[in-house]
XYZ file of C-alpha atoms in Angstrom:
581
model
C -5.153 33.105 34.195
C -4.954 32.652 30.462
C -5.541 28.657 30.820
C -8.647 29.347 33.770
C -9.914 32.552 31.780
C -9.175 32.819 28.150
C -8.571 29.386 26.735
C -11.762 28.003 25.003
C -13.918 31.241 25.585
C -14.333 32.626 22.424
C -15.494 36.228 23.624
C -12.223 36.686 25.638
C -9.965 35.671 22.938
C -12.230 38.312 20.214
C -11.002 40.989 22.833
C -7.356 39.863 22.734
C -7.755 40.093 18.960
C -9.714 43.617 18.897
C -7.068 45.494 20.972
C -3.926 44.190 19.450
C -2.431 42.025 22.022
C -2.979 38.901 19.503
C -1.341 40.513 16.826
C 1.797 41.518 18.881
C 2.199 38.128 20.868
C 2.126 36.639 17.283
C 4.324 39.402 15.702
C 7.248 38.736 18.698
C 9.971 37.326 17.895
C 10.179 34.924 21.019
C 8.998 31.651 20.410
C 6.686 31.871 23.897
C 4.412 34.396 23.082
C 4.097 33.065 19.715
C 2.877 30.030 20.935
C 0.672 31.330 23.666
C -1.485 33.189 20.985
C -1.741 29.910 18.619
C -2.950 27.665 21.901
C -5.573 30.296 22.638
C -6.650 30.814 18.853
C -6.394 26.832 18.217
C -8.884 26.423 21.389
C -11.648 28.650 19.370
C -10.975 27.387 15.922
C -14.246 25.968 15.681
C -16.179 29.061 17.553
C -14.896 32.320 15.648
C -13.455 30.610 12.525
C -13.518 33.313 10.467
C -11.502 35.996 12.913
C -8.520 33.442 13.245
C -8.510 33.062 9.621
C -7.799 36.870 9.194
C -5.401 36.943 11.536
C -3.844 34.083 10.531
C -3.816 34.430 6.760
C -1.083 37.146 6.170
C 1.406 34.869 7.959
C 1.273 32.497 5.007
C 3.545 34.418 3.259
C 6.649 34.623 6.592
C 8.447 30.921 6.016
C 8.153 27.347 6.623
C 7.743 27.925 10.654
C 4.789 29.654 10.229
C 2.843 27.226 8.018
C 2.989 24.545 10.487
C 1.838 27.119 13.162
C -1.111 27.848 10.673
C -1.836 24.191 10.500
C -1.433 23.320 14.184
C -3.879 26.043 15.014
C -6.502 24.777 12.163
C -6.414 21.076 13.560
C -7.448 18.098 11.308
C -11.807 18.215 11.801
C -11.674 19.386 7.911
C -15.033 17.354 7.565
C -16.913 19.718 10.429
C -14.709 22.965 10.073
C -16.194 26.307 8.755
C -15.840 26.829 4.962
C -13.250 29.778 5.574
C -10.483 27.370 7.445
C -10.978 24.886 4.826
C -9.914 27.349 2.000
C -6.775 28.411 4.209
C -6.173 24.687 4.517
C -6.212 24.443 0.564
C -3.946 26.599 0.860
C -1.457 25.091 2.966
C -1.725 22.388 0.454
C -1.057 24.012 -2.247
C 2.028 24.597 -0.420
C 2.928 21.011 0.599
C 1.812 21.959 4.191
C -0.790 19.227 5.095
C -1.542 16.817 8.127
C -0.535 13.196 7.658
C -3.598 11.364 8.261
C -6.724 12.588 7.111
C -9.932 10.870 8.765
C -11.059 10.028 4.473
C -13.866 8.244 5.483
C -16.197 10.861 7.344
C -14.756 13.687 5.050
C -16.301 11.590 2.263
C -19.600 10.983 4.312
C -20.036 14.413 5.686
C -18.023 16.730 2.908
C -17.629 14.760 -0.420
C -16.714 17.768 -2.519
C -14.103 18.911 0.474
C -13.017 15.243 -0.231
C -12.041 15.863 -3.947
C -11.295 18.711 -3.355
C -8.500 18.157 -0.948
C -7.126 15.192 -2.499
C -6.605 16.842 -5.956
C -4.965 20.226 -4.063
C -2.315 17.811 -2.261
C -1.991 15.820 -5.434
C -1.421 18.951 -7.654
C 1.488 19.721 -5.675
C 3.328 16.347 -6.752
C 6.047 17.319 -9.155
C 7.206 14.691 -11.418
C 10.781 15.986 -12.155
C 12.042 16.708 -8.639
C 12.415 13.715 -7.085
C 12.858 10.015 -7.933
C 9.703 8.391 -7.707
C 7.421 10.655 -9.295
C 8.091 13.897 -6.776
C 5.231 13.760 -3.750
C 6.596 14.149 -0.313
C 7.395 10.533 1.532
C 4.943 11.136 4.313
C 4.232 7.537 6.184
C 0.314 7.535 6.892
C -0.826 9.735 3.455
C 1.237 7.631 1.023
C -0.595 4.256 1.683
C -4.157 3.930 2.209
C -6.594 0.931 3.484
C -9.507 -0.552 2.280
C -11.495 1.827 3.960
C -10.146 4.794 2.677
C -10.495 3.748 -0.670
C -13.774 2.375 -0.413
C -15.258 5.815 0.817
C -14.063 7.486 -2.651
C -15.133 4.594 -4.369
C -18.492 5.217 -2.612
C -18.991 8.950 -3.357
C -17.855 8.489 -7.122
C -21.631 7.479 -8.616
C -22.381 11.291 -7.848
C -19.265 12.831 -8.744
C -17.693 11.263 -11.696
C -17.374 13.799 -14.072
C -16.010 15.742 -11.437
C -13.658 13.477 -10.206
C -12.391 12.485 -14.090
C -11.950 16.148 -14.923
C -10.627 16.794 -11.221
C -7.737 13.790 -11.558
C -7.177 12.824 -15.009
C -4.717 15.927 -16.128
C -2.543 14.930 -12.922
C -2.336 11.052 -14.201
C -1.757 12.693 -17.806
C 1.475 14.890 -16.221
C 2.630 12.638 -13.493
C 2.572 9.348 -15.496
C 4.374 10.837 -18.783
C 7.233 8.373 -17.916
C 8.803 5.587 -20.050
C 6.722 2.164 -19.548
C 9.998 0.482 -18.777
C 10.577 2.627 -15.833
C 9.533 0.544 -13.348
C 10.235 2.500 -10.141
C 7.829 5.159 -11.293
C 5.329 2.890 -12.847
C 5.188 0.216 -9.640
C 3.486 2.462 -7.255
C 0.718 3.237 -9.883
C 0.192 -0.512 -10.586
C 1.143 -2.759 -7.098
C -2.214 -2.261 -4.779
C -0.739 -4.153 -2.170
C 2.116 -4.156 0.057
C 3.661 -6.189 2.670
C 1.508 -4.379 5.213
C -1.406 -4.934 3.331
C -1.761 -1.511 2.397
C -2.643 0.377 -1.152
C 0.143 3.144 -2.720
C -1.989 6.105 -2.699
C -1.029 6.302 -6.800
C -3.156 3.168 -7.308
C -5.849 4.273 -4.808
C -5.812 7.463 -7.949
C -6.001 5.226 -10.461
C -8.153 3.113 -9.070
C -10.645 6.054 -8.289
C -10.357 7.213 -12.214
C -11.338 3.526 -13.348
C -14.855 3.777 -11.070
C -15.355 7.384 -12.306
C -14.195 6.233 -16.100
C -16.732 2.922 -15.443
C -19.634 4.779 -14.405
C -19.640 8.090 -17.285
C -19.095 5.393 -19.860
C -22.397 3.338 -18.506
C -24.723 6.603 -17.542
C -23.414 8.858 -19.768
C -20.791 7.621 -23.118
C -21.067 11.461 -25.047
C -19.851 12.663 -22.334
C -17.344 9.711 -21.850
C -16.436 9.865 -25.305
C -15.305 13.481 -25.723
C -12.863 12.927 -22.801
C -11.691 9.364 -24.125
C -11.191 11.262 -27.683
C -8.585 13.657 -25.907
C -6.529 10.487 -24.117
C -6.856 7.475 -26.227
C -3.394 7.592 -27.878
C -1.510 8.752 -24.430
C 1.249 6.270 -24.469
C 0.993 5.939 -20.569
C 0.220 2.273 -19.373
C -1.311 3.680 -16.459
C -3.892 5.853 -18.986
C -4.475 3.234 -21.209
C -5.750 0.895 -18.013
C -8.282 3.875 -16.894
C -9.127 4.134 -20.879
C -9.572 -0.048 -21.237
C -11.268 -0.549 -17.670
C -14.007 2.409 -18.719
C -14.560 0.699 -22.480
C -15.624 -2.134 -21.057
C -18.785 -0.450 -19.466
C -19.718 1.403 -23.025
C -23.240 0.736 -24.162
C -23.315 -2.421 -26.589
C -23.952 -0.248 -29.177
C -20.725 0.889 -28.961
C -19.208 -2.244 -28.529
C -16.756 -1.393 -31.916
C -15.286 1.680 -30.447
C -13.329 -0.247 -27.595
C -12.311 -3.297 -29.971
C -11.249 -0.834 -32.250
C -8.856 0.763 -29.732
C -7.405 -2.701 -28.875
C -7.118 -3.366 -32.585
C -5.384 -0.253 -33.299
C -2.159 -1.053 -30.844
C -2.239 -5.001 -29.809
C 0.195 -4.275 -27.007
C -2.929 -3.266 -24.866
C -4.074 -6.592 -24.154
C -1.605 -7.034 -21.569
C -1.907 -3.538 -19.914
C -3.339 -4.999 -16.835
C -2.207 -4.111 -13.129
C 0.326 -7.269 -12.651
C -0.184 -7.239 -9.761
C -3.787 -8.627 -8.084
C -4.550 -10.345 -11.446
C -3.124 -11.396 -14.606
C -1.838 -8.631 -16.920
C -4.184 -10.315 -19.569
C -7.375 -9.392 -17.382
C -8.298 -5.970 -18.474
C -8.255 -7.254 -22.077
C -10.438 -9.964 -20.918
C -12.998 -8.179 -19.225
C -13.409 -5.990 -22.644
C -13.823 -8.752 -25.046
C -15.917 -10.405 -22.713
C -18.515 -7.865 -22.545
C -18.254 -5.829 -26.204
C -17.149 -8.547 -28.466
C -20.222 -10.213 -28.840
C -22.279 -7.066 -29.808
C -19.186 -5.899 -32.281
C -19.490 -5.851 -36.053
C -18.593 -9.489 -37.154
C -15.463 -7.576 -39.277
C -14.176 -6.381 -35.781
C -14.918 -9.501 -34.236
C -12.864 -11.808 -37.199
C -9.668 -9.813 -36.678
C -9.413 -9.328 -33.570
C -9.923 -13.365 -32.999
C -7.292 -14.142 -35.757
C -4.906 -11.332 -34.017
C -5.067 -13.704 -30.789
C -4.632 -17.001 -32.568
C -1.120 -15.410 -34.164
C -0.309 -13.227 -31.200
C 3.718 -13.220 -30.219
C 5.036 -11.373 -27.435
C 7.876 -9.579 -28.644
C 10.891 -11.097 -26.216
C 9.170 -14.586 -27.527
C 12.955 -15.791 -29.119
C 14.814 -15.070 -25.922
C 12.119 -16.289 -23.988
C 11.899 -19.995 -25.798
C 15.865 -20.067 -25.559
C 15.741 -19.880 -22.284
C 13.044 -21.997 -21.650
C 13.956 -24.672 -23.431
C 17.319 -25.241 -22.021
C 15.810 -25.501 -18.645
C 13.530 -27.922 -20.113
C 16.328 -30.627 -20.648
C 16.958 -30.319 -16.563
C 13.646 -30.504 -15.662
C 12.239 -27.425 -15.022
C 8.646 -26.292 -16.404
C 8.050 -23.115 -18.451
C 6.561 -22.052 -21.247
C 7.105 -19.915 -23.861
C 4.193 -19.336 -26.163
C 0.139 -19.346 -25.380
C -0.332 -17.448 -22.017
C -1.856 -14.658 -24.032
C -4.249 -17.135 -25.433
C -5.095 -19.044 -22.780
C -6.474 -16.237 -20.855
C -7.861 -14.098 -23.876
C -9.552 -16.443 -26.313
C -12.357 -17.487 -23.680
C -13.390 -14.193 -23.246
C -14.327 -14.278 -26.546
C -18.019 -14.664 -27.488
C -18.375 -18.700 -28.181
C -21.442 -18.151 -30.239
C -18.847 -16.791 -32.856
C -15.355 -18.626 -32.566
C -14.343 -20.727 -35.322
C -14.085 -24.624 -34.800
C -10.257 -24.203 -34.846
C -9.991 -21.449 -31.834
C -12.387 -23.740 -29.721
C -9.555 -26.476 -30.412
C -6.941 -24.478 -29.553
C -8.803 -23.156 -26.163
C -8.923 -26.728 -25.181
C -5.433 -27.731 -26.058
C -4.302 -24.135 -24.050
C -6.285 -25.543 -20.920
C -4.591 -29.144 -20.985
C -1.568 -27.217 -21.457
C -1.567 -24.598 -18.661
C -4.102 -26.894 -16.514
C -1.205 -27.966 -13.941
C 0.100 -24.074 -13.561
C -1.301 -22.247 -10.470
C -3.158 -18.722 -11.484
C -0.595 -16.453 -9.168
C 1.939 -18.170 -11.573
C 1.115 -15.447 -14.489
C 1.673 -12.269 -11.899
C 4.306 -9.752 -11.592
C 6.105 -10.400 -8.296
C 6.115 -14.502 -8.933
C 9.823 -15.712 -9.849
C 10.377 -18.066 -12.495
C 10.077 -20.930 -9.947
C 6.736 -19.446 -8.804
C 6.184 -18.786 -4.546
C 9.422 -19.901 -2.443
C 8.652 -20.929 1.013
C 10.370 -22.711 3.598
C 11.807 -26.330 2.918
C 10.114 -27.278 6.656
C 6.913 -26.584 5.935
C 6.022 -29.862 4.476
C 6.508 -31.502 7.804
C 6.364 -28.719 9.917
C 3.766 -30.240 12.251
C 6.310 -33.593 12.442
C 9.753 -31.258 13.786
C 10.082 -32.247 17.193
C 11.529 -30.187 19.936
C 15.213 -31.629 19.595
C 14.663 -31.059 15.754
C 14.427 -27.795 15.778
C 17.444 -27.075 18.216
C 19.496 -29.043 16.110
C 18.074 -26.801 12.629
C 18.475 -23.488 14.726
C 21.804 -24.640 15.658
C 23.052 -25.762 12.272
C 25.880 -22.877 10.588
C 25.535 -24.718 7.692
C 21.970 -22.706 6.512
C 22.742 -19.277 4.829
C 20.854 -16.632 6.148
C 19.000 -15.655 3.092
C 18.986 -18.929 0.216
C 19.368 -17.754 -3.434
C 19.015 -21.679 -4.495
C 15.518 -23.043 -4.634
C 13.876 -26.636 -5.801
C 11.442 -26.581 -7.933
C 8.540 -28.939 -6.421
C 5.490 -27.429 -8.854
C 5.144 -25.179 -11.814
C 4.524 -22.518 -9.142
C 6.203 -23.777 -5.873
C 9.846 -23.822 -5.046
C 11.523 -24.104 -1.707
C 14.625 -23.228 0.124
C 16.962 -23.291 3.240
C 17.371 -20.476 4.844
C 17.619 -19.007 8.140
C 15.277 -16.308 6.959
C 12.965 -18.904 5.607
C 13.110 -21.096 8.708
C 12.368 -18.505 10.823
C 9.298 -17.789 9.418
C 8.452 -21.587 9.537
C 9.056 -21.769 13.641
C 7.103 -18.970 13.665
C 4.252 -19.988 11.827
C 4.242 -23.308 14.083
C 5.053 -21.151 17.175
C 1.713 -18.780 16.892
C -0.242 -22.366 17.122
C 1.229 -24.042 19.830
C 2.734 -20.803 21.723
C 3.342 -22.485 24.839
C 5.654 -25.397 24.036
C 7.909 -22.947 22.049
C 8.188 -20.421 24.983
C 9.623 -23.256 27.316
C 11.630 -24.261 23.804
C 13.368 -20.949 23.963
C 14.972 -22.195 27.223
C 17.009 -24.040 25.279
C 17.960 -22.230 22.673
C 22.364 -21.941 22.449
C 23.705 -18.472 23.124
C 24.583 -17.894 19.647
C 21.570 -18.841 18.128
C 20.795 -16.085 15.105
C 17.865 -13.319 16.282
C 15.581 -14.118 13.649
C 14.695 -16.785 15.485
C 14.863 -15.642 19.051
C 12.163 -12.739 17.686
C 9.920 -15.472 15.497
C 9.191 -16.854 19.197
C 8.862 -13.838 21.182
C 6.231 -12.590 18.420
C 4.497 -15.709 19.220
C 4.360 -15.885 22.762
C 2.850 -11.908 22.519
C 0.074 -13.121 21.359
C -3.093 -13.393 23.183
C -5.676 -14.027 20.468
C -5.084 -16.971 17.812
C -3.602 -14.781 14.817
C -4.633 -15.542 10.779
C -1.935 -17.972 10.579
C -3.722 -20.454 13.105
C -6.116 -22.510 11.115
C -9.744 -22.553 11.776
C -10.227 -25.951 13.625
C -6.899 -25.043 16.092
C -8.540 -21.837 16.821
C -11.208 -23.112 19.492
C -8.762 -25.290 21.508
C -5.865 -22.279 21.124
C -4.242 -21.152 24.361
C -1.650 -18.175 24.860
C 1.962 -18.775 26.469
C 1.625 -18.763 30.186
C 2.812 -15.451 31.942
C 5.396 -17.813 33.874
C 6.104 -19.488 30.826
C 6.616 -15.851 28.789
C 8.646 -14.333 31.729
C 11.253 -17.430 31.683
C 10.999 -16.989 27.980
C 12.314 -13.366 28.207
C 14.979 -14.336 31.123
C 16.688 -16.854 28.577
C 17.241 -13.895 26.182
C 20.833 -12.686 27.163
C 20.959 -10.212 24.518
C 18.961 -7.431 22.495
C 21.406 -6.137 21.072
C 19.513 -6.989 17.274
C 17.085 -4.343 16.187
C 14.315 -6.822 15.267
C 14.692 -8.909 18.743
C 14.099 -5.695 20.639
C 11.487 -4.511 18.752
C 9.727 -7.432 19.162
C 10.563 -7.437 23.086
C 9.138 -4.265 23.414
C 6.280 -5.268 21.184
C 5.435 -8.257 23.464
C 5.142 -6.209 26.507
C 3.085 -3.972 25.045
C 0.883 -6.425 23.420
C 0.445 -7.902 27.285
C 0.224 -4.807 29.130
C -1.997 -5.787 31.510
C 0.279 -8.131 32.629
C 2.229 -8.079 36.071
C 5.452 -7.223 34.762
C 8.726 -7.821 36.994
C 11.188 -5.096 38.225
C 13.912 -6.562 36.220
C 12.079 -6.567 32.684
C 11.052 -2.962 33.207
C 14.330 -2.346 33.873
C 15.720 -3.622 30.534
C 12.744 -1.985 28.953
C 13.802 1.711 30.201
C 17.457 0.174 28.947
C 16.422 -0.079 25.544
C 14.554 2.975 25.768
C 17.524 4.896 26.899
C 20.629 3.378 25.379
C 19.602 0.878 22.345
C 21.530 2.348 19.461
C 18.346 2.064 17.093
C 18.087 4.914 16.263
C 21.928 5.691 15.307
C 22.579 9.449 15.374
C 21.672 10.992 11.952
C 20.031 7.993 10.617
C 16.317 7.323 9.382
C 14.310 4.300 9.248
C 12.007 6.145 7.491
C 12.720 7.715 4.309
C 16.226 5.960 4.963
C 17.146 6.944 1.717
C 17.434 11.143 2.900
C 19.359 13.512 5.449
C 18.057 14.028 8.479
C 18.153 17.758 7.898
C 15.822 17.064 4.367
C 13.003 15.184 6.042
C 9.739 17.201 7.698
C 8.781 17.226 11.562
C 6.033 14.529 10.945
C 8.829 12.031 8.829
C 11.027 12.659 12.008
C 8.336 11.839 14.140
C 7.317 8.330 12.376
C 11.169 7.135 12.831
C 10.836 8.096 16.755
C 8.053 5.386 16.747
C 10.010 2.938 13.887
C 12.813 2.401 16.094
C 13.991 0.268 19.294
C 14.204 3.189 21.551
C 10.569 3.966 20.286
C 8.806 0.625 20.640
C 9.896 0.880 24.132
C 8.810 4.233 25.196
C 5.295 3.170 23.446
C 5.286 -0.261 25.202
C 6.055 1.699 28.580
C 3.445 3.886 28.017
């Protein structure tokens, strides 16, 4: 009766309010009628906003239970949902209580100010001294952004940027008062990328701040100039990137005021990111566009500063450097600041020695690759695999006899050095990624390869092929001209593939089992590999009792509902109830 009658019918539910029977279903103290009176009021949200509110309000204040009830029954449509359920979902917020992934994009179409507004509740709640890395919950989904998500801020920022500056900044100020050398806390603020090609939602803030800071200091620089007044001797790295990313945008006729600031503490010239460019490139980008409208006072010293500049671990650094220079390895030890800052510098007024020296600098550095100068390259620049040179010569027997070799550690710590920015290794790790680099091409030979692979060959390579043989689309790694001519693996050739594998007993060669399967769904699939498919569902021991994949670093009993539910879908016994769905 309730689902035929009452659910979705706004008029029925209003009379279930009026004469009390909400309140005491939601008053009981069994768990049933509880949540029979949040379906019902969930089903109307959007009809009678305002009477669920009220009746939903006071239980705010009755424990952690209830505020997930509250924001079960609210739903996620925050960018269509009546003004009244979006102030009780501020408050949730304020309270820590919020849903994991928020549709960004049409909230910043359809609601910007909802946008901000929610972004800087959720991020006022982030506590710098309770927990390791700067004290917001671990929450997979919220914590790392794409593109997209950033983009729509980005896009909504031209008609909101004081508001967003005056909105954000006093959180940077409080939750980046940390020591520059503390690189946990200072990594997610600066690293936009990760393996999964995803952004840290710090730098997605900081990120937002430089396109508000950019666009106040172009339209508007009073107004830009008050705030920059009350920040421009914060200590914070991450600060002083907003602050140097905005001068850059100042009117030329304030050109002085952001040389000035560089003048005044040297050190900023290499308060880049790291990460996606050189540290040197903020600097860059504000000499390049202030230092030719500068006074020519400004404009002598902070040329002559650059000539003489010396990192301060220069010593240590030329020690080191130079000792590796009688075995043949490159480095340097002096000019990188000047190879990448002098040129920004207006030509019109360098003296005849700089221009030397900016030629010398680019003979110099001329044979290092540009991702050289990053954060995140080793000394020996990228490592890759030592097969990848003549990975399109390794014939079948070739690779059995590498895959079968006990003489490769799994993960190198010795490289060559081939270029100032290239080293490579041998490593099972490393090969692995090489077979399966050459597997996505040619997916078909290395499925009937497989065949033949020796019982105790390691997993990583055993799950390099099966990723390839999943495939049924050419993936990024198969270059352009292949791409036309590409074929998948054969079903026969996939199902003898997965018959060879006596064991999946590895967590990464059963997630990538159950990955392949559900990457060919539509395929016919055999008795006997649904059978080891409800296996792994049922009895894989990834997940181990008590244990996380997510947030591995807590207690089972510390985590939320929604970080317990992202390790039921990061483990084996996951991947295969999703694949069998």
């Amino acid at each position: 009766m309730l689902e035929t009658v009452y659910y979705g019918h706004p008029h029925f539910i209003i009379n279930l309010i009026d004469n009390g029977i909400m309140a005491y279903w939601l008053d009981c103290v069994e768990d049933k009628y509880i949540n029979r009176a949040i379906w019902l009021l969930a089903s109307v949200i959007q009809e009678i906003p305002e009477r669920i509110v009220d009746i939903l309000e006071p239980f705010i204040e009755k424990g952690a239970a209830w505020l997930d009830r509250i924001l079960n029954t609210i739903g996620w449509m925050s960018e269509v949902e009546d003004d009244a359920v979006f102030e009780l979902r501020l408050k949730l917020a304020r309270l820590g209580i919020y849903i994991n992934i928020h549709n960004w994009n049409d909230l910043c179409k359809k609601q910007p100010r909802r946008a901000l507004r929610l972004l800087e509740t959720i991020v006022s709640t982030w506590d710098i001294n309770k927990e390791k890395v700067i004290g917001r919950p671990n929450i997979i989904g919220f914590e790392h952004w794409h593109n997209e998500e950033l983009n729509s801020f980005k896009q909504i920022i031209s008609d909101y940027y004081v508001e967003t500056w005056d909105m954000f900044m006093t959180h940077i100020e409080r939750l980046t008062r940390f020591n520059s050398a503390d690189y946990v806390n200072l990594y997610r603020w600066q690293k936009p990328r990760n393996l999964y090609r995803t952004i840290e939602i710090e730098r997605s803030l900081v990120d937002i701040l430089i396109v508000a800071g950019k666009v106040m200091a172009n339209k508007e620089p009073k107004l830009f100039l008050e705030r920059f007044d009350k920040i421009k001797t914060n200590p914070s790295k991450i600060i002083q990137e907003i602050i140097i990313e905005s001068l850059s945008h100042l009117p030329h006729n304030e050109a002085d005021i952001g040389i000035q600031w560089l003048l005044e503490d040297f050190s900023r010239i290499q308060i880049g990111d790291d990460f996606s460019e050189e540290k040197w490139m903020s600097a860059f980008r504000l000499l390049k566009e202030q230092s030719p409208y500068c006074s020519f006072e400004n404009f002598e010293q902070v040329e002559k500063s650059l000539v003489f500049y010396h990192e301060p671990d220069e010593k240590d650094h030329a020690k080191y450097r130079l000792k590796g220079w009688k075995h043949g390895y490159y480095g340097h030890y002096w000019g990188e600041a000047q190879y990448f800052l002098l040129p920004a510098l207006a030509t019109e007024r360098i003296s005849q020695p700089t221009a030397e020296l900016i030629k010398t600098l680019n003979r110099k550095f001329d044979l290092y690759p540009k991702d050289y100068f990053k954060r995140g390259q080793i000394t020996g620049g990228t490592i890759s695999s030592k097969l990848n040179k003549n990975i399109n010569k390794i014939s079948d027997r070739s690779w059995l006899e590498i895959l079968s070799n006990s003489k490769v550690p799994l993960d190198g710590h010795k490289w060559q050095q081939i270029t100032p920015g290239h080293a490579v290794e041998s490593s099972i790790l490393q090969f692995a990624r090489s077979l399966g680099f050459i597997a996505e091409r040619y997916p078909e030979r290395f499925a009937r390869l497989i065949l033949q692979f020796p019982n105790d060959v390691h997993p990583a390579y055993v799950s390099a092929i099966i990723d390839a043989v999943a495939l049924t689309q050419p993936g990024n790694r198969v270059p352009e001209e292949e791409k036309a001519e590409w074929e998948p693996a054969s079903f026969s050739s996939v199902l003898a593939s997965l018959d060879s594998i006596r064991k999946l007993d590895d967590q990464e060669a059963a997630l990538s089992f159950c990955r392949l399967i559900r990457n060919r769904a539509e395929e016919d699939w055999p008795d006997q590999i649904i059978e080891r498919l409800i296996d792994l569902a049922i009895n894989h021991p990834d997940l181990e009792p008590g244990k996380l994949n997510v947030s591995c670093d807590k207690n089972v009993e510390e985590v939320s509902s929604n970080t317990l539910f992202q390790n039921t879908i990061n483990c084996v016994r996951g991947a295969a109830a999703e694949a069998i769905g």
